CSV table of C-alpha atoms in Angstrom, one decimal:
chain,number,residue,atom,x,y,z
A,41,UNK,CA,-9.9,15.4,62.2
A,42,UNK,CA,-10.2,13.2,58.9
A,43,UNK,CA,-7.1,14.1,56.6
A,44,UNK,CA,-8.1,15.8,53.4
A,45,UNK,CA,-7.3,13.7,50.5
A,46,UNK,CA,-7.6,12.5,46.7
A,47,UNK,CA,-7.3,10.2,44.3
A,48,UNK,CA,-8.0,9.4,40.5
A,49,UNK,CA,-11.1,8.4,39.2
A,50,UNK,CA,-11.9,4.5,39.0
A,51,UNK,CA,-9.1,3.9,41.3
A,52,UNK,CA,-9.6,2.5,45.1
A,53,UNK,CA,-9.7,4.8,48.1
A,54,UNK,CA,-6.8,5.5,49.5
A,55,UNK,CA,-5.8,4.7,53.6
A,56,UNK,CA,-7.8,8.0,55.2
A,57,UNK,CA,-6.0,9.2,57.6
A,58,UNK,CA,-6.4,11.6,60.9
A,59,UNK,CA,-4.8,14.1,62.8
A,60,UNK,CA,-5.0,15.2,66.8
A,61,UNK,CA,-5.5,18.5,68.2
A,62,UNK,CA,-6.3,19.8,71.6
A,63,UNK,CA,-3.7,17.8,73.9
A,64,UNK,CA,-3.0,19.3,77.3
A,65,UNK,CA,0.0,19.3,79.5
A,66,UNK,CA,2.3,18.9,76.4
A,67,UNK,CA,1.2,15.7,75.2
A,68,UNK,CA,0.4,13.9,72.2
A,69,UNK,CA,-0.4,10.9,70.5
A,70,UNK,CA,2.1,8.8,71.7
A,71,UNK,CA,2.1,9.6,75.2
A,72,UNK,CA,-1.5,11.0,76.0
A,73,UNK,CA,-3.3,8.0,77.1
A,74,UNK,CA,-5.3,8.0,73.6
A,75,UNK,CA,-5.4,4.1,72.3
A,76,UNK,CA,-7.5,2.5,69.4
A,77,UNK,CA,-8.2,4.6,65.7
A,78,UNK,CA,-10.9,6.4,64.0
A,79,UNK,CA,-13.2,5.3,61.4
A,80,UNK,CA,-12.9,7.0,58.5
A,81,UNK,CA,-15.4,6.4,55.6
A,82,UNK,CA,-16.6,7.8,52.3
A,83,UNK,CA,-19.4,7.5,50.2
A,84,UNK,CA,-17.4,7.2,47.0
A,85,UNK,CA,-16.2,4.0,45.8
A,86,UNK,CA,-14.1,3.0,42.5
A,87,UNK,CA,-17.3,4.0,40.3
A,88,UNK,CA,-17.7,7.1,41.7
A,89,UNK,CA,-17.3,10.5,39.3
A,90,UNK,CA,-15.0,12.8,39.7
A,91,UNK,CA,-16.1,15.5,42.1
A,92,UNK,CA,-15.2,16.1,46.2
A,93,UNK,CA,-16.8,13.4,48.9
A,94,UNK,CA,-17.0,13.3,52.6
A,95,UNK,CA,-14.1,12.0,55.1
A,96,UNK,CA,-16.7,11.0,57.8
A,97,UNK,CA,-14.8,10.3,61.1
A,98,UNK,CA,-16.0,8.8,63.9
A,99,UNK,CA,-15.5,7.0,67.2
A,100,UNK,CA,-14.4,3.4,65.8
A,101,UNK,CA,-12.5,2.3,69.1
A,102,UNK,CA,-10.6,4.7,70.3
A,103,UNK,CA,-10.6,5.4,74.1
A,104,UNK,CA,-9.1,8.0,76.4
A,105,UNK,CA,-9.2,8.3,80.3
A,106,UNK,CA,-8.9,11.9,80.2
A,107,UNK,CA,-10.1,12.5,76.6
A,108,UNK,CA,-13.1,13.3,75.2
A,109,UNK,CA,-13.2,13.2,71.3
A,110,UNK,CA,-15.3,15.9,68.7
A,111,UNK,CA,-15.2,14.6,64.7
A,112,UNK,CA,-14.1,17.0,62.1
A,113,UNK,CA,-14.8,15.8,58.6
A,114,UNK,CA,-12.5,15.8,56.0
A,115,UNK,CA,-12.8,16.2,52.1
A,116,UNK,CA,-11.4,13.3,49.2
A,117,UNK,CA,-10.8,14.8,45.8
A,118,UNK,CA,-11.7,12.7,43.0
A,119,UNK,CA,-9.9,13.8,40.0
A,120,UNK,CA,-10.0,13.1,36.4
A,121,UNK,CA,-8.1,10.2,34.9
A,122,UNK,CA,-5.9,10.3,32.0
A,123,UNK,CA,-7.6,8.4,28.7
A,124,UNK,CA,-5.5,8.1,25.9
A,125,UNK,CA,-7.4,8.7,23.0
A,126,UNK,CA,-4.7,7.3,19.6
A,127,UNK,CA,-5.2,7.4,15.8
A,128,UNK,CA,-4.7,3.8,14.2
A,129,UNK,CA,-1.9,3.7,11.7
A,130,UNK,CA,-3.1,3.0,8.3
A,131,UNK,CA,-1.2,2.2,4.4
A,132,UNK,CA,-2.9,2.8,1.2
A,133,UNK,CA,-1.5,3.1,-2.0
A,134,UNK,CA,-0.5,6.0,-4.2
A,135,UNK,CA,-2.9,8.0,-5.8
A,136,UNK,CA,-5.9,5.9,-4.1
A,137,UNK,CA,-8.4,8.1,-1.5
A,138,UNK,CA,-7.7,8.0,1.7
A,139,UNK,CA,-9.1,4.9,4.0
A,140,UNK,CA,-11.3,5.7,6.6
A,141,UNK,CA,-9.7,6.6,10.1
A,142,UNK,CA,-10.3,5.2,13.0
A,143,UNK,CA,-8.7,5.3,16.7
A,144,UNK,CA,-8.1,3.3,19.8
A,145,UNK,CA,-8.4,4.1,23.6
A,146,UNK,CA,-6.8,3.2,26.0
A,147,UNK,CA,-6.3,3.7,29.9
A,148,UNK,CA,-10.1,2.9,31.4
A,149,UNK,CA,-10.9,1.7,35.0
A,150,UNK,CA,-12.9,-0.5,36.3
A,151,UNK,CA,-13.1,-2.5,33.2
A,152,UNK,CA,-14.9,0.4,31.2
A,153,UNK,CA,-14.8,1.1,27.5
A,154,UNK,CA,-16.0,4.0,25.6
A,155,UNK,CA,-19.6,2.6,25.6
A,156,UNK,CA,-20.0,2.1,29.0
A,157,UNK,CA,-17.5,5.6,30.4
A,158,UNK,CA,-18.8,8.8,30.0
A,159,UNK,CA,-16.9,9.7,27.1
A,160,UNK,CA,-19.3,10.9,24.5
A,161,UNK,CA,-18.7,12.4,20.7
A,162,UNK,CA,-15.8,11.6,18.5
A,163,UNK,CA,-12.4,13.0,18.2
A,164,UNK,CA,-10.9,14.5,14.9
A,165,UNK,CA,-8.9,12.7,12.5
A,166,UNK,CA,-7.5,14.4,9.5
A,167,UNK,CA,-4.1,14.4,7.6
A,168,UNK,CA,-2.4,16.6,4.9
A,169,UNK,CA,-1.9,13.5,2.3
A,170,UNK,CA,-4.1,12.8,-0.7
A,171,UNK,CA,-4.4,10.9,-4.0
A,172,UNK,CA,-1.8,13.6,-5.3
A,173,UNK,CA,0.4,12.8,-2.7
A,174,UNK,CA,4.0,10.9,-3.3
A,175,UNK,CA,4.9,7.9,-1.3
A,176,UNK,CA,6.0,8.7,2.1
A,177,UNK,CA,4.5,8.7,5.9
A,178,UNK,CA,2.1,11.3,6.8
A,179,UNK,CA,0.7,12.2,10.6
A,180,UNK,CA,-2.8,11.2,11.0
A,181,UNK,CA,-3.8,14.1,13.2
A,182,UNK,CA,-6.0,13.3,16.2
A,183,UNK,CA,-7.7,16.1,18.0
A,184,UNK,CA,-10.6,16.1,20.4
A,185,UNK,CA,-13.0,16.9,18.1
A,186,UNK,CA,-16.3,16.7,20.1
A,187,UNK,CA,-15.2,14.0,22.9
A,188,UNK,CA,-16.2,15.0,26.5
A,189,UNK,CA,-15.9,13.4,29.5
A,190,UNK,CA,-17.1,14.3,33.0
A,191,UNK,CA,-14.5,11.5,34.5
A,192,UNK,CA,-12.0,11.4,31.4
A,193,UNK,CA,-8.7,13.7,30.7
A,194,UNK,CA,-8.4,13.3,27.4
A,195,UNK,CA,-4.9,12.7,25.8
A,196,UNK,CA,-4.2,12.3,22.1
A,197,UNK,CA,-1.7,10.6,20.0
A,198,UNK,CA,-1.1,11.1,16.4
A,199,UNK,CA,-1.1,8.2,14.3
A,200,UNK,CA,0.7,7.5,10.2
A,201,UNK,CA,-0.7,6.9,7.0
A,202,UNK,CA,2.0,5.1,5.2
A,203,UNK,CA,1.4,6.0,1.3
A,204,UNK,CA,3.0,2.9,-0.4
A,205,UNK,CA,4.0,2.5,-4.2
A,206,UNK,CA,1.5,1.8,-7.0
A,207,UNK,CA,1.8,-1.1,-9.6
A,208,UNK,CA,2.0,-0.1,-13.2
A,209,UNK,CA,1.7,-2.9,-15.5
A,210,UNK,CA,4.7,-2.9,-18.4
A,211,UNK,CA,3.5,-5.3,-21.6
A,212,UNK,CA,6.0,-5.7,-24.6
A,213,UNK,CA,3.9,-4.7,-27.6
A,214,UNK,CA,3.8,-7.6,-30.2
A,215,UNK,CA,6.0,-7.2,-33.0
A,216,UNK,CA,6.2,-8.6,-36.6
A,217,UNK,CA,9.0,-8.6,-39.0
A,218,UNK,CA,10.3,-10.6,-42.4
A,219,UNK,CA,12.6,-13.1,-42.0
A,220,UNK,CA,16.5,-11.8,-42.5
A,221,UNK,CA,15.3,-8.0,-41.6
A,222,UNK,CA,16.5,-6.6,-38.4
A,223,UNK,CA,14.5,-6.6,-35.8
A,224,UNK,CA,12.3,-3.6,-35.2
A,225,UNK,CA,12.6,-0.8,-32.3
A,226,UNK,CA,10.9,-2.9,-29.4
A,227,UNK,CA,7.8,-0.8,-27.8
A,228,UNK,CA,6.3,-1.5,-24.2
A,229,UNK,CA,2.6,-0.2,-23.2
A,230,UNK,CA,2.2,1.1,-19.7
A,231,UNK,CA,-1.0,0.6,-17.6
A,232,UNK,CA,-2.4,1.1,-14.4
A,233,UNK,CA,-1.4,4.7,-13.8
A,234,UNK,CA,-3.0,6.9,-11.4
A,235,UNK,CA,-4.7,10.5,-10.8
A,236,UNK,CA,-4.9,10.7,-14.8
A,237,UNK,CA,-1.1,10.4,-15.2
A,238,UNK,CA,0.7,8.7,-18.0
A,239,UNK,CA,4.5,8.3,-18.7
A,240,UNK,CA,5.0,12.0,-19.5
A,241,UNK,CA,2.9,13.4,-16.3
A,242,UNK,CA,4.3,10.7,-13.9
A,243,UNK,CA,7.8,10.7,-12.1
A,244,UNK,CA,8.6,7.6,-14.3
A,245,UNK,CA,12.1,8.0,-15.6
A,246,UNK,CA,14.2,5.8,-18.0
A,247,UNK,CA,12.7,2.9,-20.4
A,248,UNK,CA,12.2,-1.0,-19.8
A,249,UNK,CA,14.5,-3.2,-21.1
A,250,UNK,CA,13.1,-4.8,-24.3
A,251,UNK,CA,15.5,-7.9,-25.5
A,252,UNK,CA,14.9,-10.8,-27.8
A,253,UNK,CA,17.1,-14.2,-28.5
A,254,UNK,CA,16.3,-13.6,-32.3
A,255,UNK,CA,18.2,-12.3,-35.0
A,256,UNK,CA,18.7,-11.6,-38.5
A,257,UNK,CA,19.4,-15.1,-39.2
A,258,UNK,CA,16.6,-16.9,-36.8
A,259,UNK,CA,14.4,-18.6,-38.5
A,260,UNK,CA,11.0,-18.1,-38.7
A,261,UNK,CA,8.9,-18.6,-35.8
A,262,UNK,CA,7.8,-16.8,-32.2
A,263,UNK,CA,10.5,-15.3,-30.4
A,264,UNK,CA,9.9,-14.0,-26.8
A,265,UNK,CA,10.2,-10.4,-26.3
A,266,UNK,CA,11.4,-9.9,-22.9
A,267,UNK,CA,10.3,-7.5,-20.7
A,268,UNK,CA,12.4,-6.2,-17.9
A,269,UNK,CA,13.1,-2.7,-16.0
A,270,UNK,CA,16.1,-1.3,-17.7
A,271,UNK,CA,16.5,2.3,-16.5
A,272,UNK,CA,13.2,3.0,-15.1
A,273,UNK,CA,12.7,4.6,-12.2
A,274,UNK,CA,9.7,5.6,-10.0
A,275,UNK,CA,9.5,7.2,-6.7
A,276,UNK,CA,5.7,6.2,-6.4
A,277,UNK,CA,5.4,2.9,-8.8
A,278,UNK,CA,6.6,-0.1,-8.6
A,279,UNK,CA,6.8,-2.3,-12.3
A,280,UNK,CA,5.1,-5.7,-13.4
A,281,UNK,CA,6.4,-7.1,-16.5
A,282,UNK,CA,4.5,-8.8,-19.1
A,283,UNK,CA,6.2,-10.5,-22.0
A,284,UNK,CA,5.7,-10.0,-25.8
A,285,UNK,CA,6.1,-11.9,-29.5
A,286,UNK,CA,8.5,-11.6,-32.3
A,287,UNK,CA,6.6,-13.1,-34.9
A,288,UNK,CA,8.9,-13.5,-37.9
A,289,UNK,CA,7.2,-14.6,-41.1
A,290,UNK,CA,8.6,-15.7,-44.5
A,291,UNK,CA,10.6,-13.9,-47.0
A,292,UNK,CA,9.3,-13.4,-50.4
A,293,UNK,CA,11.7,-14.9,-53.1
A,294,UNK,CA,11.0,-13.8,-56.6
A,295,UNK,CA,10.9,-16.6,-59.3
A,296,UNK,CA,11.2,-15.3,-62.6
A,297,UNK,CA,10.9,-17.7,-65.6
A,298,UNK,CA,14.2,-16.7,-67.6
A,299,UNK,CA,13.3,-15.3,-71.5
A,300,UNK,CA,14.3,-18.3,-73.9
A,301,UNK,CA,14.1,-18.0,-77.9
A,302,UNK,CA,14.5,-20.7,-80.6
A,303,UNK,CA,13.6,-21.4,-84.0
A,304,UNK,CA,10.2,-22.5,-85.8
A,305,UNK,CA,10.3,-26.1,-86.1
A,306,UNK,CA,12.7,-27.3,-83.0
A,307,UNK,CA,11.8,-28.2,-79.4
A,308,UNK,CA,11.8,-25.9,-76.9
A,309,UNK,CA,15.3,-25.1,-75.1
A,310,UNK,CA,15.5,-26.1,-71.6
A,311,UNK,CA,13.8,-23.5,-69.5
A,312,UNK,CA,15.1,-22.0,-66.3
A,313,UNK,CA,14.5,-19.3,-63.6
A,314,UNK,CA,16.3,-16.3,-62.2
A,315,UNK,CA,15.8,-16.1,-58.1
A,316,UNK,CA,15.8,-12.7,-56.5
A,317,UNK,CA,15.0,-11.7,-52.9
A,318,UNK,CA,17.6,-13.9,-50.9
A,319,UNK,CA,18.5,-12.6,-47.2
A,320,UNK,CA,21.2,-12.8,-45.1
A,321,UNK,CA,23.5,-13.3,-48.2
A,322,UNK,CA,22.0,-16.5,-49.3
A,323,UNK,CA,21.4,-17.8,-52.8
A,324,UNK,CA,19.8,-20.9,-54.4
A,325,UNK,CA,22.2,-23.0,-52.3
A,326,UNK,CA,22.8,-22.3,-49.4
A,327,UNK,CA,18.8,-20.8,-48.6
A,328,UNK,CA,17.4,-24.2,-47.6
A,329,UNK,CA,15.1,-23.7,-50.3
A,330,UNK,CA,14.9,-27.1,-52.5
A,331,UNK,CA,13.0,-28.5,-55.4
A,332,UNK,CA,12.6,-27.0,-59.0
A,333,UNK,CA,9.5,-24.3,-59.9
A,334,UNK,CA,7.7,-25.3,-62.6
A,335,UNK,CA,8.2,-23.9,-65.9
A,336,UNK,CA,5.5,-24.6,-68.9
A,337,UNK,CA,4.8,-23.0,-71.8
A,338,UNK,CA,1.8,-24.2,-74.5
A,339,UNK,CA,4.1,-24.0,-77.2
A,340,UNK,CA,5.6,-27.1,-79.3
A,341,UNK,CA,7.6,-27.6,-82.7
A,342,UNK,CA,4.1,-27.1,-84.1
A,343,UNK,CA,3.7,-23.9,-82.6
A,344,UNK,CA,3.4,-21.1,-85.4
A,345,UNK,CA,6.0,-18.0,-84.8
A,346,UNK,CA,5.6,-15.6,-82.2
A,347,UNK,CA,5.7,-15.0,-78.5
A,348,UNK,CA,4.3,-17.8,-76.2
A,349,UNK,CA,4.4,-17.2,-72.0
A,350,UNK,CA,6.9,-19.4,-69.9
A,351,UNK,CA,4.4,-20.0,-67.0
A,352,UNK,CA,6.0,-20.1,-63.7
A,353,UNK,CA,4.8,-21.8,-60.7
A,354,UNK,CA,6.0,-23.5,-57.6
């Protein structure tokens, strides 16, 4: 009699195997005069679907002097092999949609692949994240969705979405200011939020560091505004820094041509001018300023009496 037996789908047949019945005088196998084996054989090979096949035994070469031999068939099980069926890992960024999902199999025979098995349909992919989600990992869930298989146990592994940080942009605004003032309050503009946030809505916390080399007594020129993270903090954005201008202009000195008086007849005094306006505690001196303004009036020793302008000029 041909051994029942079974295997997995796409794997080889296994060594069939008999048993022996219907010895006399106590004997068996081993001592009944019985040499040679069977042949068993099947119909099912390694492409063969899952389902129950005939054990066909016959006579092969066995012989017996005192033996006659009847075949009883036997029955090989071809079960289902295990597929695993696994959702890709994928990153995206905060607040972006969701990239497509895909999956992987694995665990075929004979050199099959999910065009040439059985397998038909697709599984189901889904996840809990979306654009409002905050940066962490999330399970891709993988379910069988509408895959079947005839030949195919279908196993699935979840995969992870990996929801990274954004990048918001952080530009020092340009500022202007008159030489010898203090500087101004530095201000930073913030781009590239996401989901409509801005600073207020988002989990931004703290302020960029905002820091110049120039000071009341620079002179005038560009100065860099630096840009740098100071106390902010994010849980879903990272910072870029983009650098701004101190743009320090001139002072205005006021020049006033000082009042002069003097009699019909003579020259005119020596004029001169009063200065007003100096920073940082300067005065004609020490200011760096240097020449004379020019001071003209249109009247001579044959000017008639009255009040003529001092003209003042640079």
């Amino acid at each position: 009699r041909a051994l029942d037996t079974s295997r997995l789908c796409g794997d080889p047949n296994p060594v069939f195997l008999a048993s022996f019945n219907g010895f006399k005088n106590n004997q068996h196998l081993g001592n009944s005069g019985v040499n040679g084996t069977p042949f068993l054989s099947t119909t099912a090979n390694e492409l063969s679907d899952v389902g129950t096949y005939t054990i066909t035994a016959a006579k092969g070469d066995l012989t017996a002097t005192n033996y006659d031999f009847q075949y009883t068939t036997g029955t090989l099980a071809v079960g289902k092999t295990t597929v695993i069926v696994r959702a890709d890992d994928k990153t995206r960024i905060y607040g972006d949609a969701n990239p497509a999902f895909t999956y992987t199999y694995s665990g075929f025979k004979n050199s099959q692949n999910f065009n040439t098995s059985d397998i038909q349909g697709e599984p189901s992919l889904t996840t809990l994240a979306n654009e409002l989600s905050s940066v962490a990992n999330y399970a891709i869930s993988i379910t069988q969705g509408t895959l079947t298989s005839s030949n195919y146990d279908l196993k699935f592994s979840d995969g992870n979405l990996a929801v990274t940080k954004a990048m918001i942009s952080v530009s020092a605004d340009n500022k202007d200011r008159i030489y010898g003032d203090a500087n101004p309050a530095f201000t930073a503009t913030f781009s590239g939020w996401k989901n409509g946030q801005d600073i207020e809505s988002s989990d931004v916390t703290g302020t960029p560091g905002l820091t110049t080399t120039a000071n009341a007594l620079s002179d005038v020129g560009p100065y860099t505004i630096n840009a740098a993270v100071g106390t902010l903090l994010s849980g879903n954005y990272n910072f870029q820094f983009t650098n701004g201008t101190l743009t320090i202009g001139k002072a205005m000195i006021t020049v006033r041509a000082d009042n002069k008086s003097r009699s019909y007849g003579d020259a005119n005094p020596a004029f001169t001018a009063t200065y007003n306006g100096w920073k940082n505690g300067h005065n004609f001196g020490t200011s760096g300023v240097t020449g004379a303004p020019s001071l003209i009036t249109d009247a001579n020793e044959a000017s008639d009496v009255g009040s003529y302008s001092i003209n003042a000029s640079v």
